[in-house]
mmCIF file of C-alpha atoms and ligand atoms in Angstrom:
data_model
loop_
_atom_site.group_PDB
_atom_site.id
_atom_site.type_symbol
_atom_site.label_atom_id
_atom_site.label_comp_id
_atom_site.label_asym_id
_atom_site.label_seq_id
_atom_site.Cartn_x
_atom_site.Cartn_y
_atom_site.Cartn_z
ATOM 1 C CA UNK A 1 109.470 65.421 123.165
ATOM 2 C CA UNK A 2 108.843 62.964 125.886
ATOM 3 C CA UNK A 3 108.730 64.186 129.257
ATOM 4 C CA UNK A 4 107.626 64.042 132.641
ATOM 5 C CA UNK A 5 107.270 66.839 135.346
ATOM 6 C CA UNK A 6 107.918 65.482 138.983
ATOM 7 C CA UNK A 7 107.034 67.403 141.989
ATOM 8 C CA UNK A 8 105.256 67.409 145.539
ATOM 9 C CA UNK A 9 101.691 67.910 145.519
ATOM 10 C CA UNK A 10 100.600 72.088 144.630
ATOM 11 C CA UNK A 11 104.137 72.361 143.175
ATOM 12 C CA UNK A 12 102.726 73.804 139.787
ATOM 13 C CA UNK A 13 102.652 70.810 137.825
ATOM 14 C CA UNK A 14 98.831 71.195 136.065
ATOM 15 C CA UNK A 15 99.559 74.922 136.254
ATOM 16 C CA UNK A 16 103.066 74.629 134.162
ATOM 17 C CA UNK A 17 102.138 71.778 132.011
ATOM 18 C CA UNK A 18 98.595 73.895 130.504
ATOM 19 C CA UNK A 19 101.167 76.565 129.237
ATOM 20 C CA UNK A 20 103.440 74.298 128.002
ATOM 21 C CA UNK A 21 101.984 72.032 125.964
ATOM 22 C CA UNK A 22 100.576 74.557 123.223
ATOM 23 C CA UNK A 23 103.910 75.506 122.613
ATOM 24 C CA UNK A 24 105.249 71.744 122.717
ATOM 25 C CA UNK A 25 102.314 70.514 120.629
ATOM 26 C CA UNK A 26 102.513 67.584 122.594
ATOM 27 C CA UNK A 27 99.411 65.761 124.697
ATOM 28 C CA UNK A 28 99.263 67.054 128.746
ATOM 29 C CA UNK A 29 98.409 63.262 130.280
ATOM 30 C CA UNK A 30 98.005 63.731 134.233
ATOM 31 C CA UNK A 31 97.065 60.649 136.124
ATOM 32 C CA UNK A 32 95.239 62.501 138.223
ATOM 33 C CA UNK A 33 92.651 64.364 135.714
ATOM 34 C CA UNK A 34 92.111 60.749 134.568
ATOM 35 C CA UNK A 35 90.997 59.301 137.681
ATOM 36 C CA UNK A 36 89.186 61.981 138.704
ATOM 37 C CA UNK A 37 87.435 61.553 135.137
ATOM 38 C CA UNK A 38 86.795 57.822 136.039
ATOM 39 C CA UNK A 39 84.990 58.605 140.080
ATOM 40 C CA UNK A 40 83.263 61.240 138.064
ATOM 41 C CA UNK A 41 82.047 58.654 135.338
ATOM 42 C CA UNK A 42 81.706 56.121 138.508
ATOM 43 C CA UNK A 43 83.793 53.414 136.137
ATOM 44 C CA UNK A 44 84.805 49.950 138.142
ATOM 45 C CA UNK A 45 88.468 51.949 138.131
ATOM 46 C CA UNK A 46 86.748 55.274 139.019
ATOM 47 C CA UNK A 47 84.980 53.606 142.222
ATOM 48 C CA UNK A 48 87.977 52.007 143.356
ATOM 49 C CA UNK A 49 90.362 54.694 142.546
ATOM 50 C CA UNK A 50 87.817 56.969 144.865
ATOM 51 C CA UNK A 51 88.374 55.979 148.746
ATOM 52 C CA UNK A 52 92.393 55.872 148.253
ATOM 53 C CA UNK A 53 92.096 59.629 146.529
ATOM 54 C CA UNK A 54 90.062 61.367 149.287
ATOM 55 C CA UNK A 55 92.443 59.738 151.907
ATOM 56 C CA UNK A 56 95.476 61.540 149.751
ATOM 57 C CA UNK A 57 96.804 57.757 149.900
ATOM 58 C CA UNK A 58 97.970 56.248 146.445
ATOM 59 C CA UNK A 59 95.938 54.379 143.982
ATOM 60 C CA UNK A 60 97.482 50.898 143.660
ATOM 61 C CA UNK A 61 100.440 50.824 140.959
ATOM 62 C CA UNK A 62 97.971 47.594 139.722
ATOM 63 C CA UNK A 63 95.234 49.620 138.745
ATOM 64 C CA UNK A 64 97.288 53.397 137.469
ATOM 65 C CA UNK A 65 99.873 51.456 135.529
ATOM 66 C CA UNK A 66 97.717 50.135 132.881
ATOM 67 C CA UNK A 67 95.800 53.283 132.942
ATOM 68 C CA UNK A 68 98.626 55.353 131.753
ATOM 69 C CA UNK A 69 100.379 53.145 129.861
ATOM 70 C CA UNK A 70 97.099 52.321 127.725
ATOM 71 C CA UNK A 71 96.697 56.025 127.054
ATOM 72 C CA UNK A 72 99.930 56.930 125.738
ATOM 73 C CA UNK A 73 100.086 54.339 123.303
ATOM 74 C CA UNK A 74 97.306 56.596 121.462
ATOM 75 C CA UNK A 75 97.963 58.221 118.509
ATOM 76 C CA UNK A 76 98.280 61.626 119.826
ATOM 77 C CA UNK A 77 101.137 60.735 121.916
ATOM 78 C CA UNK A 78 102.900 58.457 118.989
ATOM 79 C CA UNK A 79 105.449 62.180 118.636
ATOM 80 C CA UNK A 80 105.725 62.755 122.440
ATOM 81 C CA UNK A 81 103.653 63.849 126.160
ATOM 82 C CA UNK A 82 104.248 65.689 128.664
ATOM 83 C CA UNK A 83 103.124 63.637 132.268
ATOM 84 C CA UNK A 84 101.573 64.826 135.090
ATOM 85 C CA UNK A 85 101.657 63.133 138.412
ATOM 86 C CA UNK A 86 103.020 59.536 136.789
ATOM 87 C CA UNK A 87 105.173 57.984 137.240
ATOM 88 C CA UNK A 88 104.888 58.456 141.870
ATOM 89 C CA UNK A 89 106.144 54.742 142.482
ATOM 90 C CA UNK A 90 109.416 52.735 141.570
ATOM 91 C CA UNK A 91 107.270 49.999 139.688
ATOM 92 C CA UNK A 92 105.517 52.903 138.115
ATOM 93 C CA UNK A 93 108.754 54.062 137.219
ATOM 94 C CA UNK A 94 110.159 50.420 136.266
ATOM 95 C CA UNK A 95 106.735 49.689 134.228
ATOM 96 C CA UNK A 96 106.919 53.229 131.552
ATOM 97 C CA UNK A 97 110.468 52.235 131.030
ATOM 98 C CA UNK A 98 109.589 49.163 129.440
ATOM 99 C CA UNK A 99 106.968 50.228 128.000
ATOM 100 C CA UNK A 100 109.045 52.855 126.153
ATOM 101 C CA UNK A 101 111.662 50.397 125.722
ATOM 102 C CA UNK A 102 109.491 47.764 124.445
ATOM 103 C CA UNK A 103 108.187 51.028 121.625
ATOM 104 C CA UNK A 104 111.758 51.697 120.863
ATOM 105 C CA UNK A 105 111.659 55.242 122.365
ATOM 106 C CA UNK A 106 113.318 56.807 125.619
ATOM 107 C CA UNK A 107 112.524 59.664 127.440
ATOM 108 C CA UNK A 108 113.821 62.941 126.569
ATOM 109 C CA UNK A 109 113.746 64.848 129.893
ATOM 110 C CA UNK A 110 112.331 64.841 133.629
ATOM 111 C CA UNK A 111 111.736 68.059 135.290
ATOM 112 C CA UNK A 112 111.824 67.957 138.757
ATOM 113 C CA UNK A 113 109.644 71.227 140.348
ATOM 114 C CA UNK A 114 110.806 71.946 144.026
ATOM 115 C CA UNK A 115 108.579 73.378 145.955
ATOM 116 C CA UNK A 116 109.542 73.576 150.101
ATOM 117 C CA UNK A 117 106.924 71.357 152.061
ATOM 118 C CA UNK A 118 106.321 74.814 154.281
ATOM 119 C CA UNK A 119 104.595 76.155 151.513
ATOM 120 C CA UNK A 120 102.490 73.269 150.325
ATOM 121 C CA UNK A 121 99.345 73.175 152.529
ATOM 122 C CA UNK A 122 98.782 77.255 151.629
ATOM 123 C CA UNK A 123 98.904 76.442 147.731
ATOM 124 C CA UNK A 124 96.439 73.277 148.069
ATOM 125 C CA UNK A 125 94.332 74.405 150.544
ATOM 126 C CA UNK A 126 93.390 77.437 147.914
ATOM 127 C CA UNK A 127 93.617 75.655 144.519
ATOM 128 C CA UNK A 128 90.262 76.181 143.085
ATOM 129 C CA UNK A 129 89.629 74.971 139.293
ATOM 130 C CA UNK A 130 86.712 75.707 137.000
ATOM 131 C CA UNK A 131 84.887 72.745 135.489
ATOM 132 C CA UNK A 132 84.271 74.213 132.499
ATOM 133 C CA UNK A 133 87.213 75.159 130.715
ATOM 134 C CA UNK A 134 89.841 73.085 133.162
ATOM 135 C CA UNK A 135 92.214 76.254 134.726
ATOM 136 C CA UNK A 136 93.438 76.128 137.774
ATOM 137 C CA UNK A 137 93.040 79.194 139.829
ATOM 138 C CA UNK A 138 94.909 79.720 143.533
ATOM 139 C CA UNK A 139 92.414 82.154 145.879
ATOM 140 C CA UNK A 140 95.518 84.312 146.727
ATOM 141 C CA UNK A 141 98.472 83.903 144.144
ATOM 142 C CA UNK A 142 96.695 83.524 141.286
ATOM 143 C CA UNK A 143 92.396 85.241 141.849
ATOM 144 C CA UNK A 144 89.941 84.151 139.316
ATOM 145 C CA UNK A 145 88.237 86.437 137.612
ATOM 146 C CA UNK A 146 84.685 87.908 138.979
ATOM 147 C CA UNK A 147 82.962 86.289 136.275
ATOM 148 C CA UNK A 148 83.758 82.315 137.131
ATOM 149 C CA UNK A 149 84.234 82.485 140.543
ATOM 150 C CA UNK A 150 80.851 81.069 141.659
ATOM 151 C CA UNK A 151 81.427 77.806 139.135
ATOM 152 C CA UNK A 152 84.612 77.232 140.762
ATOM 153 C CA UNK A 153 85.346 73.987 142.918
ATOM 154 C CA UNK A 154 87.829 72.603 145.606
ATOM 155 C CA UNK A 155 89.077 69.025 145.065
ATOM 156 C CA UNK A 156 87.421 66.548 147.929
ATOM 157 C CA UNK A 157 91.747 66.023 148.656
ATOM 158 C CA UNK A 158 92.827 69.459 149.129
ATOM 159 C CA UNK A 159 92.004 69.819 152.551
ATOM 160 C CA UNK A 160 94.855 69.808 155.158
ATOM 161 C CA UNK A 161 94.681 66.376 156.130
ATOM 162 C CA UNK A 162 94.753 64.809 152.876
ATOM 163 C CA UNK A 163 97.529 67.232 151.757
ATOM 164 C CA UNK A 164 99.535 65.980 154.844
ATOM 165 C CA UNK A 165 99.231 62.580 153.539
ATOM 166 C CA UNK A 166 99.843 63.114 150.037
ATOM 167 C CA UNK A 167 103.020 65.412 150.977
ATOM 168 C CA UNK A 168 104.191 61.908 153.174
ATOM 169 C CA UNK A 169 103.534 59.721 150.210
ATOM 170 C CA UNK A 170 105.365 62.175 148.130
ATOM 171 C CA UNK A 171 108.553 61.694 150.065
ATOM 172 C CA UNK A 172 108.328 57.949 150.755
ATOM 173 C CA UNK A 173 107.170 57.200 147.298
ATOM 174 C CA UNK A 174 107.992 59.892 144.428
ATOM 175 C CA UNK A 175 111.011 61.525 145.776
ATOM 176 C CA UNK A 176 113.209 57.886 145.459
ATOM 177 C CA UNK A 177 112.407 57.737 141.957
ATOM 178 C CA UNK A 178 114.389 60.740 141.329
ATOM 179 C CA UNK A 179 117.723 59.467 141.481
ATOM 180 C CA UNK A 180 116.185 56.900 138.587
ATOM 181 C CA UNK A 181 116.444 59.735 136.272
ATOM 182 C CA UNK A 182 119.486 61.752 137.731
ATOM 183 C CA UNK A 183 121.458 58.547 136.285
ATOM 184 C CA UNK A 184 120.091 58.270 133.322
ATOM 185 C CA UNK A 185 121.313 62.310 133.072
ATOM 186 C CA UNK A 186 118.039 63.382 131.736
ATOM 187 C CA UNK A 187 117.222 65.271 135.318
ATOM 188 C CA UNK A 188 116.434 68.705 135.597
ATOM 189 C CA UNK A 189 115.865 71.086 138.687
ATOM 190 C CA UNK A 190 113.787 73.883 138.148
ATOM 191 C CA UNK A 191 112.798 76.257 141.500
ATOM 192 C CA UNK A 192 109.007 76.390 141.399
ATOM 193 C CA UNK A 193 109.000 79.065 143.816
ATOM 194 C CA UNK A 194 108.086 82.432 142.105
ATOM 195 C CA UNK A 195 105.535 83.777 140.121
ATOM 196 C CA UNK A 196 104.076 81.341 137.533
ATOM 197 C CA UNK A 197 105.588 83.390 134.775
ATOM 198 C CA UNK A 198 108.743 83.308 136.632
ATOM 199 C CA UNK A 199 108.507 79.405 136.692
ATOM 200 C CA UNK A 200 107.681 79.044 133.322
ATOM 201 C CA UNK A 201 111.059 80.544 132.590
ATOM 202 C CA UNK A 202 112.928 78.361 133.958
ATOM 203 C CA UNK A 203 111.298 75.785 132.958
ATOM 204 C CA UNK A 204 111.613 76.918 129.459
ATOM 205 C CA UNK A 205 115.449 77.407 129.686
ATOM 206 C CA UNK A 206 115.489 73.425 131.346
ATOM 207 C CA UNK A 207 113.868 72.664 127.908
ATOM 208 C CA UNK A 208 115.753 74.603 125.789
HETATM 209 P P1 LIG B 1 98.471 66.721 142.915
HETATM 210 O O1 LIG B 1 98.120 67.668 141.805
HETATM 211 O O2 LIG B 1 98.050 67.231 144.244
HETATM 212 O O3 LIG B 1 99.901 66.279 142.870
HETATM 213 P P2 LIG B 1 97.131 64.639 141.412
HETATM 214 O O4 LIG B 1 95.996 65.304 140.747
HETATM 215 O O5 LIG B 1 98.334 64.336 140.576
HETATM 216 O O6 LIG B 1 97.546 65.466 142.709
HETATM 217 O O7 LIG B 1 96.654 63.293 142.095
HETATM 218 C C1 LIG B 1 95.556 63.264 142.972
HETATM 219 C C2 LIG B 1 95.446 61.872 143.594
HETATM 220 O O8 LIG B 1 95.251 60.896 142.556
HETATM 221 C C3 LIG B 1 96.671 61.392 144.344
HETATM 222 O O9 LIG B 1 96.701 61.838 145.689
HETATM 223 C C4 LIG B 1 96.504 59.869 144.255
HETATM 224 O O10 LIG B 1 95.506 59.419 145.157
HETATM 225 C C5 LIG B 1 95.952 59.699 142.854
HETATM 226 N N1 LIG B 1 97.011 59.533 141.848
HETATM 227 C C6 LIG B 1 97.308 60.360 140.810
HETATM 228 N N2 LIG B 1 98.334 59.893 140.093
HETATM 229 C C7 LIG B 1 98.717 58.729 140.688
HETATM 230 C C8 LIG B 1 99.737 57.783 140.448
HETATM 231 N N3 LIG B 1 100.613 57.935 139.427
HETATM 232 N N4 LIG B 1 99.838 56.709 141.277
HETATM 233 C C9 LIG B 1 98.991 56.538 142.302
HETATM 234 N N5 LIG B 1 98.004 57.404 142.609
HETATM 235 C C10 LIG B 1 97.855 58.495 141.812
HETATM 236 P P1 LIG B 2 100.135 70.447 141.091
HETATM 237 O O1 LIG B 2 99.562 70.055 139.745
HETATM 238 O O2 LIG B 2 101.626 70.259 141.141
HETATM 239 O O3 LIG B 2 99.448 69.792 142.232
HETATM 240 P P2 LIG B 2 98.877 73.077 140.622
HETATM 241 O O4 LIG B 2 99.388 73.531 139.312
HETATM 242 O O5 LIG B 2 97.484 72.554 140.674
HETATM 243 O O6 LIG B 2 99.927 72.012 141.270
HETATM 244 O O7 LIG B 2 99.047 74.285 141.663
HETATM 245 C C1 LIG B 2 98.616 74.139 143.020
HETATM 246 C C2 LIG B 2 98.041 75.486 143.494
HETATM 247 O O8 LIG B 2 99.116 76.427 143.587
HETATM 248 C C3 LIG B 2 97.007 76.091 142.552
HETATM 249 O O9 LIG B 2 96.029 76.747 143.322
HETATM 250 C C4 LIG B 2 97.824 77.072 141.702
HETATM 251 O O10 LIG B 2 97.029 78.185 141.262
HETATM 252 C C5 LIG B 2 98.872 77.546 142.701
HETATM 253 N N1 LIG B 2 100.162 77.837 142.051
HETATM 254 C C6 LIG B 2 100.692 77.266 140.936
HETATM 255 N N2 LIG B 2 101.896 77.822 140.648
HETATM 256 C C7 LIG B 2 102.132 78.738 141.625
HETATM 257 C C8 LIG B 2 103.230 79.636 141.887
HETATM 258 N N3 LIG B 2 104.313 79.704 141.097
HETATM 259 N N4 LIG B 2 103.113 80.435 142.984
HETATM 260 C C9 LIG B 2 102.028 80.384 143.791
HETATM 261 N N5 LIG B 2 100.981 79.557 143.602
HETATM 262 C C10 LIG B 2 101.025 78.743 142.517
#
């Protein structure tokens, strides 16, 4: 299965796509794990990536594009993905498309997670997420346990002013692309407000 999940910023994206995946035995590829692998590895893409990230601007399509279309041209990803925060742009958008095209594959679905921009800036100001094993932990809806809380960090972009920006990209950026996929009919809505478990669900039955 190829597939993408589409969504604001703290809609559940990382948080669906780790329970997924198992199950799918398909790759998780999120653009933004990867760049925040290359400013942690201080790569030439890592240090340029850096000053558009903390600003919760976008990364130039120049400099993601290649990124993710290098990666799932891997082996691991020669029977499907699941992506995470890619494409956000119309040239992104335009650029897998060939890229699939040009493989002789297509995309089996887009899942689009709603989440209302009211509750945003509660979910990313407490997403915390512990280094060492990758989870993603939320310091009301979803409390770590006692025994990793002190390892736990915040992302230098969840703060409110970066999450303001990223929600305004979202909209000017991401949300046009969705009409992309509506036409192709491979869209689906799934409400990603709920419980985790609850999303899961649904976005199991948008699978099925
Ligand atoms: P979130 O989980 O809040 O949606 P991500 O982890 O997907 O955020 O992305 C964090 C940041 O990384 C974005 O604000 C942006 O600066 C950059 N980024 C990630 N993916 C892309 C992309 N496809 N195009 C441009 N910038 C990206
Ligand atoms: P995204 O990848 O779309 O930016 P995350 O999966 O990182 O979103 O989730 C953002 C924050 O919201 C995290 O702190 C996560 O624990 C929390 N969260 C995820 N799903 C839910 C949910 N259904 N209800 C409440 N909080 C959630």
């Amino acid at each position: 299965m190829r597939m993408i999940l589409i969504g604001p910023p703290g809609a559940g994206k990382g948080t669906q796509a780790a329970r997924l995946v198992d199950a799918l035995a398909i790759p998780h590829i999120s653009s933004g794990d990867m760049l925040r692998a290359a400013v942690a590895e201080g790569t030439a893409l890592g240090v340029e990536a850096d000053g558009y990230m903390k600003q919760g601007l976008l990364v130039p399509d120049a400099v993601v594009i290649g990124m993710v279309i290098e990666r799932i041209g891997k082996a691991d990803c020669a029977h499907g993905f699941m992506l995470d925060g890619f494409p956000r742009t119309a040239p992104q958008a335009a650029a897998l498309d060939e890229a699939l095209s040009v493989a002789g594959v297509s995309l089996d679905a887009v899942v689009l997670i709603e989440v209302d921009d009211s509750l945003i800036v509660e979910r990313i100001c407490g997403r915390r997420s512990d280094p060492a094993t990758g989870a993603i932990y939320h310091l009301r809806f979803n409390p770590p346990p006692a025994d990793v809380v002190d390892r736990l960090v915040q992302r230098k972009d969840d703060t409110e002013a970066a999450c303001v920006a990223r929600l305004e990209k979202y909209h000017a950026e991401t949300a046009p692309i969705v009409p992309f996929y509506e036409a192709k009919g491979i869209l689906r809505r799934v409400d990603g407000v709920g419980s985790p478990d609850e999303v899961t669900g649904r976005l199991k039955s948008a699978l099925a």
